[in-house]
mmCIF file of C-alpha atoms in Angstrom:
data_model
loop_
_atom_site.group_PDB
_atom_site.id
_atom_site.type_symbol
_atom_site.label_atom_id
_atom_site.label_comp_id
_atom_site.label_asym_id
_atom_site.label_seq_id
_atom_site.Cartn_x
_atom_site.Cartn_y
_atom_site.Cartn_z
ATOM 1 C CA UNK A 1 30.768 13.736 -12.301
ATOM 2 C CA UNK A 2 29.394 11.032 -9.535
ATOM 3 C CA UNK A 3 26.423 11.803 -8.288
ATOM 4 C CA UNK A 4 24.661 8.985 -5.259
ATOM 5 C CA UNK A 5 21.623 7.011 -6.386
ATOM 6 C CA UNK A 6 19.796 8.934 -3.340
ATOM 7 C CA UNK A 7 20.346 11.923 -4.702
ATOM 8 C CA UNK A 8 16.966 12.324 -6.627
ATOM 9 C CA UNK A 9 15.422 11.677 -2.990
ATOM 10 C CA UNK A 10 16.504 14.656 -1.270
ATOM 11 C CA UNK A 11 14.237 17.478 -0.668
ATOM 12 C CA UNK A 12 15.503 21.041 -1.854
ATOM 13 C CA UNK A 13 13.412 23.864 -0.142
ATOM 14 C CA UNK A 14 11.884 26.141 -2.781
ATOM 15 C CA UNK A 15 10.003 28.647 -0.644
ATOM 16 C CA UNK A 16 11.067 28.370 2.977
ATOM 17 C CA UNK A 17 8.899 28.761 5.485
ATOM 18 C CA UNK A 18 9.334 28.292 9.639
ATOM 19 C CA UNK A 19 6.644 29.050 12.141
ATOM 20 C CA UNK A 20 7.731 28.616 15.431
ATOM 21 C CA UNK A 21 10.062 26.061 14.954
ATOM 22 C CA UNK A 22 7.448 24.047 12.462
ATOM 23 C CA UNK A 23 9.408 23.715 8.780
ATOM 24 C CA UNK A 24 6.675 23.664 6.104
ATOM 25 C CA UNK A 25 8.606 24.816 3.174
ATOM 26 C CA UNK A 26 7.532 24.016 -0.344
ATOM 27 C CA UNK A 27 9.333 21.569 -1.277
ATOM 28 C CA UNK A 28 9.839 19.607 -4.192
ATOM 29 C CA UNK A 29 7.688 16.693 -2.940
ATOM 30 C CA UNK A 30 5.092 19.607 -1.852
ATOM 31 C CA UNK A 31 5.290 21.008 -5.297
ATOM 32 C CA UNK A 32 5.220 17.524 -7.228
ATOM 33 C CA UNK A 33 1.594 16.338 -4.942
ATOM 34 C CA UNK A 34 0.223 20.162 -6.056
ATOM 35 C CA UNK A 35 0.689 18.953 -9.713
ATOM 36 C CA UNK A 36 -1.037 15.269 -9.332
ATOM 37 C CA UNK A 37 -3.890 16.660 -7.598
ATOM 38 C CA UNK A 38 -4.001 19.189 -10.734
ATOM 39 C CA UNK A 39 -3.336 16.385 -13.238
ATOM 40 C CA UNK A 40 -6.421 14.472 -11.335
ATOM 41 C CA UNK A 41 -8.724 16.883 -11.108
ATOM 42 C CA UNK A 42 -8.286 17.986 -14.678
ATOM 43 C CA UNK A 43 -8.149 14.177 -16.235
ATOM 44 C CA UNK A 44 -11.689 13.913 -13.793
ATOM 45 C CA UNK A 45 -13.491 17.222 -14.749
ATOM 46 C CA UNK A 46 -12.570 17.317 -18.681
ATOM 47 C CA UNK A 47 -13.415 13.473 -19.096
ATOM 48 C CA UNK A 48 -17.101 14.134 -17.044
ATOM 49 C CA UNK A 49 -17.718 17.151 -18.491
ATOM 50 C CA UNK A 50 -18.710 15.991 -21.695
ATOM 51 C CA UNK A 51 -21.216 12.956 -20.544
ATOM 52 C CA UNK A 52 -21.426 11.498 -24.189
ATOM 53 C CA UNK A 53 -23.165 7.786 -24.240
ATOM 54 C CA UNK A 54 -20.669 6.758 -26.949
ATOM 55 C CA UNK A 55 -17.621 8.078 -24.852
ATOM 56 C CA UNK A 56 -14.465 9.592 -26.446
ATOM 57 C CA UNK A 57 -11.193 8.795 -25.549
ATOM 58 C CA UNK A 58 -10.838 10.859 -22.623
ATOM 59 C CA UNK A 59 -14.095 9.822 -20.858
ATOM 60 C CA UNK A 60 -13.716 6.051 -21.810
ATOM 61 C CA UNK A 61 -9.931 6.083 -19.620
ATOM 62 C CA UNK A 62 -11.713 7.840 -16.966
ATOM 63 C CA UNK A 63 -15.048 5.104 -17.209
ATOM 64 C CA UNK A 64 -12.535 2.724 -17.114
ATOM 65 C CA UNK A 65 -11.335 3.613 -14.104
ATOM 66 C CA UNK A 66 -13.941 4.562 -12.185
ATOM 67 C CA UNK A 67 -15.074 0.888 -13.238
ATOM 68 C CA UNK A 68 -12.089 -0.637 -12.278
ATOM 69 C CA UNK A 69 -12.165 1.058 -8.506
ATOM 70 C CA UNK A 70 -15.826 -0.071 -8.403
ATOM 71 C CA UNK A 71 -14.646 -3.269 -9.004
ATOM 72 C CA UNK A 72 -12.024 -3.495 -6.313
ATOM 73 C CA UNK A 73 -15.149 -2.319 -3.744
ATOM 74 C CA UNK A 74 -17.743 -4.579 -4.721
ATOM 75 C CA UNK A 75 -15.075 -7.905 -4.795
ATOM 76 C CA UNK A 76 -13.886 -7.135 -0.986
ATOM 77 C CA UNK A 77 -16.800 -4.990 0.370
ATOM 78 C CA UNK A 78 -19.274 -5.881 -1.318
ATOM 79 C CA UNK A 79 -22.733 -3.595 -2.419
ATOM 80 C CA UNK A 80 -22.340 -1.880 0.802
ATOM 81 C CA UNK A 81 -19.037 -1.131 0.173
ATOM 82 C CA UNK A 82 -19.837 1.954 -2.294
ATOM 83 C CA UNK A 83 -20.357 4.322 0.122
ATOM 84 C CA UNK A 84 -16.175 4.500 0.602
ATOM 85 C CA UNK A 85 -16.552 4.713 -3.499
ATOM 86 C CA UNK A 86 -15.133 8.744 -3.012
ATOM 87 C CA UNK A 87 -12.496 7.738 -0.494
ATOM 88 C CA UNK A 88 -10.934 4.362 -1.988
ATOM 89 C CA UNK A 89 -11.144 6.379 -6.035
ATOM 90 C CA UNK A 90 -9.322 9.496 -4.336
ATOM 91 C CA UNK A 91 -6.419 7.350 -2.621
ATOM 92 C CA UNK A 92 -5.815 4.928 -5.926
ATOM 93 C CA UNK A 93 -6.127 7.805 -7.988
ATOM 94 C CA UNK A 94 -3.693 9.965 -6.206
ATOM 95 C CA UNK A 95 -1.511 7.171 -5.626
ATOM 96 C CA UNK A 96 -1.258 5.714 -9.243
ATOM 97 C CA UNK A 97 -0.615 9.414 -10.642
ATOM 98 C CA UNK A 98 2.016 10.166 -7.679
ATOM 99 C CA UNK A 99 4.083 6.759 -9.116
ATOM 100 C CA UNK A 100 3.619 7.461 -13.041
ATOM 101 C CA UNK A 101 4.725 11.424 -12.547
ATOM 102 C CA UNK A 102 7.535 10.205 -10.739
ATOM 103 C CA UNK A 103 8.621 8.000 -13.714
ATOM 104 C CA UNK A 104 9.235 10.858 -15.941
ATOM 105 C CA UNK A 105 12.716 12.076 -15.641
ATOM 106 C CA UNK A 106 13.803 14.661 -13.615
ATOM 107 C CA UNK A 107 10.758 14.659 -11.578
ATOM 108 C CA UNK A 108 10.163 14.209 -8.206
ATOM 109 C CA UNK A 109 8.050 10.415 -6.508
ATOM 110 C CA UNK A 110 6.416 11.622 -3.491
ATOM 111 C CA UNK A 111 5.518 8.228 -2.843
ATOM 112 C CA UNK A 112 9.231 7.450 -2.128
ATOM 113 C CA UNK A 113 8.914 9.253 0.815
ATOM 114 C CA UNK A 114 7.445 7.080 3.687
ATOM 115 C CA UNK A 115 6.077 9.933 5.904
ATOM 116 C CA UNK A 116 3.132 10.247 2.759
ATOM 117 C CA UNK A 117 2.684 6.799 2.825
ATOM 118 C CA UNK A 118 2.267 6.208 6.775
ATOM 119 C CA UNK A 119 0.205 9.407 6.850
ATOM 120 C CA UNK A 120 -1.993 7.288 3.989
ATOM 121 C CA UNK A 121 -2.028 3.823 5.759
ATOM 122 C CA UNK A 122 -2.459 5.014 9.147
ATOM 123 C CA UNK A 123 -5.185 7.335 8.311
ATOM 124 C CA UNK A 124 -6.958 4.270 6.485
ATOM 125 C CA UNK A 125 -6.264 1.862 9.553
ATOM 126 C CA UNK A 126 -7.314 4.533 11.724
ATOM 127 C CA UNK A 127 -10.762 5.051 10.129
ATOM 128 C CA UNK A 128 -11.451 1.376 9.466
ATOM 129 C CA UNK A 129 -10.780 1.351 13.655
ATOM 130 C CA UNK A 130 -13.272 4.253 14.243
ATOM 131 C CA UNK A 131 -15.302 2.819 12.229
ATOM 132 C CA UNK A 132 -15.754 -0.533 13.524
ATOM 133 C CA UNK A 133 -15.811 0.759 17.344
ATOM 134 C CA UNK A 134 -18.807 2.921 15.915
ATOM 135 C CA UNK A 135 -20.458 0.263 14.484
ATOM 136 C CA UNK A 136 -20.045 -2.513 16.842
ATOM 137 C CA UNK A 137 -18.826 -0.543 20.124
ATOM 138 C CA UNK A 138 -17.463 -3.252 22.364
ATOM 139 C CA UNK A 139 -18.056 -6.021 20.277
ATOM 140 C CA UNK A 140 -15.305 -5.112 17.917
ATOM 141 C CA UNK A 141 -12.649 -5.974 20.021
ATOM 142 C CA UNK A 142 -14.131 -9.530 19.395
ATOM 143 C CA UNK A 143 -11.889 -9.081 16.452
ATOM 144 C CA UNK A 144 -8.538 -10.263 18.362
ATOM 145 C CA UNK A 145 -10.007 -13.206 19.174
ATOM 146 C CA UNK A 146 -10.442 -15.508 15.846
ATOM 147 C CA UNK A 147 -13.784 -17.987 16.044
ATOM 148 C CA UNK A 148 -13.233 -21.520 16.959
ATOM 149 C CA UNK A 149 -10.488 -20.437 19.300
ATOM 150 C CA UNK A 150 -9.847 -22.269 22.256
ATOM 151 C CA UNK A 151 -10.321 -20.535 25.727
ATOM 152 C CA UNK A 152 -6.793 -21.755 26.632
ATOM 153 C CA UNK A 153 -5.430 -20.462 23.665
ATOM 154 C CA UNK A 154 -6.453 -17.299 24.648
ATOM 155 C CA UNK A 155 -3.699 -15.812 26.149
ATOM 156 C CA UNK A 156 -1.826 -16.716 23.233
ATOM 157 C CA UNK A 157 -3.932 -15.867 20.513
ATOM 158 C CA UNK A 158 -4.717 -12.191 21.754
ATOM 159 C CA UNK A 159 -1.086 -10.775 21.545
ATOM 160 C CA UNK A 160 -0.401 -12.549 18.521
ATOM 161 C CA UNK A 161 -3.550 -10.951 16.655
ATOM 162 C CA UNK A 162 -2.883 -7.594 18.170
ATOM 163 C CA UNK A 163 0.801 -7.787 16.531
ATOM 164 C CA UNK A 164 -1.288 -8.708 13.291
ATOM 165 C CA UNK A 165 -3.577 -5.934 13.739
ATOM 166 C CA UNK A 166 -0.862 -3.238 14.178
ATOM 167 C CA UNK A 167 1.498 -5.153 11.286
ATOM 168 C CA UNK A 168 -1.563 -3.567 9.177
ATOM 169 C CA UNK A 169 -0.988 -0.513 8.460
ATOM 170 C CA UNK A 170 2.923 -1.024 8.828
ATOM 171 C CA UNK A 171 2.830 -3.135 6.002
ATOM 172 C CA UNK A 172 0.683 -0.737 3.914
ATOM 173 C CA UNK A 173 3.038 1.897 4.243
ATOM 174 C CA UNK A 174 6.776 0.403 3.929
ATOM 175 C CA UNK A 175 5.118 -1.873 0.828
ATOM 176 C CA UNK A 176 4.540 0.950 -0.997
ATOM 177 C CA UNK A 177 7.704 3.200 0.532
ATOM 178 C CA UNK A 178 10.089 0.047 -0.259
ATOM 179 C CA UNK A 179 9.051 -0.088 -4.169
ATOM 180 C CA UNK A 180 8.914 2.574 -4.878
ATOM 181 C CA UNK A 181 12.171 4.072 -3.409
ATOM 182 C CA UNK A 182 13.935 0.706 -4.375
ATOM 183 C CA UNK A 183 12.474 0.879 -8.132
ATOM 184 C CA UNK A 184 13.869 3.954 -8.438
ATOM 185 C CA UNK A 185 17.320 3.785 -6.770
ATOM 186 C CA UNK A 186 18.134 0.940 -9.120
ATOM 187 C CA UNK A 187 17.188 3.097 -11.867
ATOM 188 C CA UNK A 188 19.381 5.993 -10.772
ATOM 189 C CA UNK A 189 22.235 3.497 -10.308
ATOM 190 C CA UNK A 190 21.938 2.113 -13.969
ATOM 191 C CA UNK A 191 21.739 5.737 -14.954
ATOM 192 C CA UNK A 192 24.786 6.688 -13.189
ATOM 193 C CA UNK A 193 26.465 3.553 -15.148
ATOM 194 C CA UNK A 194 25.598 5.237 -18.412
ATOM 195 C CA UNK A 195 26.940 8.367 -17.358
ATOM 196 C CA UNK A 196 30.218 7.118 -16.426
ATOM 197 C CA UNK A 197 30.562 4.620 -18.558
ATOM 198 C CA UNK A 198 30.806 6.871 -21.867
ATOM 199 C CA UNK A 199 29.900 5.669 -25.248
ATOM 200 C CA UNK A 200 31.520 2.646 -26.028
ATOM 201 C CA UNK A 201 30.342 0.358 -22.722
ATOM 202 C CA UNK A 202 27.198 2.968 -21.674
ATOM 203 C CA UNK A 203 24.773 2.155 -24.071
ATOM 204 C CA UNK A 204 24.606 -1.013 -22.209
ATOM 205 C CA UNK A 205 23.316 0.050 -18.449
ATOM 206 C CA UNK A 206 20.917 2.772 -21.008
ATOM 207 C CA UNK A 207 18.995 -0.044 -22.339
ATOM 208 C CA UNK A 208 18.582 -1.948 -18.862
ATOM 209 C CA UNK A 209 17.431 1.609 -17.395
ATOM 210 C CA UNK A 210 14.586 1.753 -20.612
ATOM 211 C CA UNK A 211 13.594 -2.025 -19.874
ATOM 212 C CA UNK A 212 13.566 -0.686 -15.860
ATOM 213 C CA UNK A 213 11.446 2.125 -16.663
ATOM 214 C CA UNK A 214 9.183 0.036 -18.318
ATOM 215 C CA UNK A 215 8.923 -2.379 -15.396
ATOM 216 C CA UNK A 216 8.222 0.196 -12.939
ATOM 217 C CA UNK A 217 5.722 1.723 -14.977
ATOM 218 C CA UNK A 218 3.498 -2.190 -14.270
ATOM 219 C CA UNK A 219 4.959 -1.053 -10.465
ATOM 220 C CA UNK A 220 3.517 1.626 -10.712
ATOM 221 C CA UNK A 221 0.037 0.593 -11.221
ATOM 222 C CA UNK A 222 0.297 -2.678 -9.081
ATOM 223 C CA UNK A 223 1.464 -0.936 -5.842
ATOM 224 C CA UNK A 224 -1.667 1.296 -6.245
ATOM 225 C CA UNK A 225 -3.759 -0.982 -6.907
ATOM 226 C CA UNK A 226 -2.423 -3.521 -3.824
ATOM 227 C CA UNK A 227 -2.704 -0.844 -1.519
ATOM 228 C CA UNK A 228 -6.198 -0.138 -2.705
ATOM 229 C CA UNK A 229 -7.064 -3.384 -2.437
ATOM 230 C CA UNK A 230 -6.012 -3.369 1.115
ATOM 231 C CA UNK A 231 -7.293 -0.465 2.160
ATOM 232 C CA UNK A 232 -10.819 -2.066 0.962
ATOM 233 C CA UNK A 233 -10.236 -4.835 2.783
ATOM 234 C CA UNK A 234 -9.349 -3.067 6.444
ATOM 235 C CA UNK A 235 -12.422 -1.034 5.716
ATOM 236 C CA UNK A 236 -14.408 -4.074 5.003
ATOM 237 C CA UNK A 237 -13.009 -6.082 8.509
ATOM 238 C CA UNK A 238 -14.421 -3.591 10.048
ATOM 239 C CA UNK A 239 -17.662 -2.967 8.500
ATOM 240 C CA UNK A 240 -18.939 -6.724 8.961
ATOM 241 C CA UNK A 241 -17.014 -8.217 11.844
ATOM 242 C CA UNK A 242 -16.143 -11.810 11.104
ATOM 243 C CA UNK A 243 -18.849 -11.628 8.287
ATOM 244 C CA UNK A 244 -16.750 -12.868 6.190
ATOM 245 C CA UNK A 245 -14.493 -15.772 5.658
ATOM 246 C CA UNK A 246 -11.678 -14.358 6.912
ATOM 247 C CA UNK A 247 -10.830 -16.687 9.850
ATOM 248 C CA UNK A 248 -13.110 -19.456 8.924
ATOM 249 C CA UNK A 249 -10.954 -22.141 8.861
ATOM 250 C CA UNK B 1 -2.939 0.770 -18.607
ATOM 251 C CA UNK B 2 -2.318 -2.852 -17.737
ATOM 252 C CA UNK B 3 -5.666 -4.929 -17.956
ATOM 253 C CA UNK B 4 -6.937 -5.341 -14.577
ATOM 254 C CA UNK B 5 -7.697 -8.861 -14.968
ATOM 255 C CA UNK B 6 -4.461 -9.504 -16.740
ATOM 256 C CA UNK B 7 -3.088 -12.732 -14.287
ATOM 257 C CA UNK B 8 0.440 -12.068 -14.926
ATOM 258 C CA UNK B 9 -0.255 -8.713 -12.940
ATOM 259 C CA UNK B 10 -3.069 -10.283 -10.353
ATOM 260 C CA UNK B 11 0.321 -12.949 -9.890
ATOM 261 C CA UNK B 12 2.536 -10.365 -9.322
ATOM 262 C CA UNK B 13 0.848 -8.685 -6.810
ATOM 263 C CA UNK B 14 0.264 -11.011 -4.719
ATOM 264 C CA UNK B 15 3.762 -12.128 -4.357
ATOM 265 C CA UNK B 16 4.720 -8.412 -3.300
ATOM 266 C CA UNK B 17 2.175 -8.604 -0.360
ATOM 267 C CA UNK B 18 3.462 -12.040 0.925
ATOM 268 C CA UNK B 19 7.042 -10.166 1.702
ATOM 269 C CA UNK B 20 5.853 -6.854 3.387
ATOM 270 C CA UNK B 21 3.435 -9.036 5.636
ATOM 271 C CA UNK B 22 5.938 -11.389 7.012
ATOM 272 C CA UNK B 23 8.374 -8.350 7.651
ATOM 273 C CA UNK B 24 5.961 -5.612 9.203
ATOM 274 C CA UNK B 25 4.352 -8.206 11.576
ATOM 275 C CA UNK B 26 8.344 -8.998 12.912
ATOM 276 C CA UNK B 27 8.855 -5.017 13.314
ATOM 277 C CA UNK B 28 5.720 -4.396 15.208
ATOM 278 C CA UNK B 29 6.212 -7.344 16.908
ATOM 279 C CA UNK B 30 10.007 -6.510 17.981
ATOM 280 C CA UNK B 31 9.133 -2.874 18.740
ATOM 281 C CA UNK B 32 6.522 -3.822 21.011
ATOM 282 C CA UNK B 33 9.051 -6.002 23.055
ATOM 283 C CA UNK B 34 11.493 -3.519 22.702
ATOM 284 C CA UNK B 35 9.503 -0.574 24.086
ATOM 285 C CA UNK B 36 8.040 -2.870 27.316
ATOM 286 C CA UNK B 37 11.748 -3.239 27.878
ATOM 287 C CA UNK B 38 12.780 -0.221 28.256
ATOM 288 C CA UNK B 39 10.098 2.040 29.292
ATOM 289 C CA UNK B 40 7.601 -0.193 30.861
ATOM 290 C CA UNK B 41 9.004 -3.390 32.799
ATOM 291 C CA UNK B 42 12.856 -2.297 32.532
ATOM 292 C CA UNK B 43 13.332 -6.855 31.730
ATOM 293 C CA UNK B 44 16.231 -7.301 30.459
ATOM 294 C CA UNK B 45 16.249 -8.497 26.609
ATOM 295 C CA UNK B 46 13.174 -10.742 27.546
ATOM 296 C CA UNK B 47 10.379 -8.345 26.012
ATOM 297 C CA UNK B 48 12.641 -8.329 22.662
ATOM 298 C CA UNK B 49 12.739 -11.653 22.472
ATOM 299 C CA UNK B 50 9.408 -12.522 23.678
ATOM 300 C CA UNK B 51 7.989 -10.074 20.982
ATOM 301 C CA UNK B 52 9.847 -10.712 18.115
ATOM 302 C CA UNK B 53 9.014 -14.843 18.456
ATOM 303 C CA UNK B 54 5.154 -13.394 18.661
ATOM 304 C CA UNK B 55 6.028 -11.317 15.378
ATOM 305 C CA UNK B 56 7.426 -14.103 13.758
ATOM 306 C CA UNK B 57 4.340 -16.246 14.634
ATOM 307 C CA UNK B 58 1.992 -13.210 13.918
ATOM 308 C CA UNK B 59 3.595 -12.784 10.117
ATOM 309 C CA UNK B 60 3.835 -15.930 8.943
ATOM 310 C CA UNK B 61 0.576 -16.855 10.438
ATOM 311 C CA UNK B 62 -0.619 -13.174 8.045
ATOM 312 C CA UNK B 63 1.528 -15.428 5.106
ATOM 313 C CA UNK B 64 -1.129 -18.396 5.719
ATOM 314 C CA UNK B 65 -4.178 -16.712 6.005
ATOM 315 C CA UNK B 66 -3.215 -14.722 3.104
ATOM 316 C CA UNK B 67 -1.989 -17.407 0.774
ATOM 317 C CA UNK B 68 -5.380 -19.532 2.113
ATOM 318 C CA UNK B 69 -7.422 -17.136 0.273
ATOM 319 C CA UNK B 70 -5.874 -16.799 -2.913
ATOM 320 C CA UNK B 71 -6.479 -20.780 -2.628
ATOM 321 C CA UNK B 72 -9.900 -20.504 -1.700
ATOM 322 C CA UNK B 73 -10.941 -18.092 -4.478
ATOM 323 C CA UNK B 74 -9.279 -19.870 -7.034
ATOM 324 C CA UNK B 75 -10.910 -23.065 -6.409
ATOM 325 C CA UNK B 76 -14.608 -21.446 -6.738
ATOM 326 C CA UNK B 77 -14.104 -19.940 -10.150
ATOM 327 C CA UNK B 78 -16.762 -16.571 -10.463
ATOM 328 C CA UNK B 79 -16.741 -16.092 -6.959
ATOM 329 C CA UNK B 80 -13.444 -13.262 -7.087
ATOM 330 C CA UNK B 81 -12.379 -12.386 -3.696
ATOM 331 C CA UNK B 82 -8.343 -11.243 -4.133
ATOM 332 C CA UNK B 83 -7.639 -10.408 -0.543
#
């Protein structure tokens, strides 16, 4: 039987529920963000709960991460940056086990859907923008206007770094919506070649699909780790306004 | 796990963000055109076309400053700052 490559993208209502009009069933995507935030928490709690200094194998995957996040923080943000430390682990965390549990077969990638990754991106842009206003009231709309610009430029410059601005968290969310939804439609078209193709030619498409699987698995990890960067990186903009050498030039 | 460090990766991702930037700066760009058109100004395809030639400009100006970076940090070895 045929079956679409979009299939393993639609949403099938377990428990429906409707308030006034408002649909929050549990859905599969629902369900499949219940079990990562298990999965995390569990990986978390039974690697810190035995605080050995010669780590076992559990703890030293979990020290490596945590290092790994710290990392990310203290490249773009710098010392002061460790006080996101809770937010930026949470959102790569969540992320990275979202993309690897959708890689096993048969279950679900919530991260193909791009309403979870716009509520991600915008939620980041939108605290990097309450943040900055916070910190630098006024001032902080300085950040339209790179240094060194011209004052006839202006008019210019201004629209063109509020489009940047905005492309922001845009970006944030369709990079991470696009691979992983097109990762896995290719991988449920090769699939879908095996299928029909029966013994003799399917074995082909099978192997490509193994090689693909392997390929989104580094995917995986890069598309969490590129929107963790990023999400450093807004937060940073706006913690030191052109403190940096962003728009030196 | 992929080594974080491993440049093959660090390479990789990089060249995924160059894409996405270009593209979402053109979108917002366009939209914002788009939406002066028809709900603020009512101008004709003017706003479109103003907006999407600021998106354009916008993104690939993102591309630069971007790309400038990676260039900058790989000149001063020890200093890492992957933007």
């Amino acid at each position: 039987m045929e079956e679409s490559p979009l299939h393993p993208f639609e949403l099938h209502n377990f428990v429906p529920i409707n308030i006034g009009g408002l649909d929050i069933s549990i859905n599969k995507a629902v369900l499949t963000m219940w079990v990562v935030v298990a999965l995390v928490a569990a990986l978390m709690v039974m690697a810190g709960s035995a605080r050995r200094l010669v780590p076992g194998k559990l703890q030293s995957l979990a020290e490596m991460l945590v290092d790994f996040i710290r990392g990310i923080i203290l490249d773009t943000m710098g010392e002061g940056g460790m006080k996101f430390f809770p937010l930026v682990a949470t959102l790569f965390l969540f992320i990275l086990f979202c993309n690897l549990v959708g890689l096993i077969p048969g279950s679900y990638t919530v991260t193909s859907q791009i309403i979870v990754t716009a509520v991600f991106a915008f939620s980041v842009y939108g605290l990097s923008l309450v943040m900055g206003f916070a910190l630098h009231g006024a001032k902080f709309l300085g950040i339209l206007v790179p240094p060194g610009t011209p004052a006839w430029l202006l008019p210019l410059m201004i629209p063109i770094e509020l489009i940047s601005q905005l492309a922001r968290p845009i970006s944030l969310a369709v990079r991470l919506f696009a691979n992983m939804t097109a990762g896995h439609v290719i991988l449920g078209v090769l699939f879908g070649l095996t299928v029909s193709g029966g013994l003799l030619i399917g074995w082909l498409p099978f192997v490509f699909t193994i090689a693909m699987n392997g390929l989104e698995l580094g995917i995986a990890f890069i598309q969490a780790y590129i929107f963790t960067v990023l999400t450093c990186v807004y937060l940073g903009d706006a913690f030191h306004l052109h403190g940096h050498d962003e728009h030196a030039h | 796990m992929p080594p974080p460090g491993d440049p093959l990766y660090a390479g990789l991702g990089q060249a995924v963000r160059i894409g996405t930037e270009l593209l979402a700066a053109l979108i917002v760009g366009g939209g914002l055109g788009w939406a002066v058109d028809g709900y603020i100004l009512d101008s004709g395809p003017w706003g479109l076309v103003v907006g999407l030639i600021l998106g354009a400009v916008a993104g690939i100006r993102n591309a630069y400053r971007t790309a400038q970076q990676w260039q900058k940090s790989s000149d001063t070895p020890g200093k890492d700052q992957r933007r």
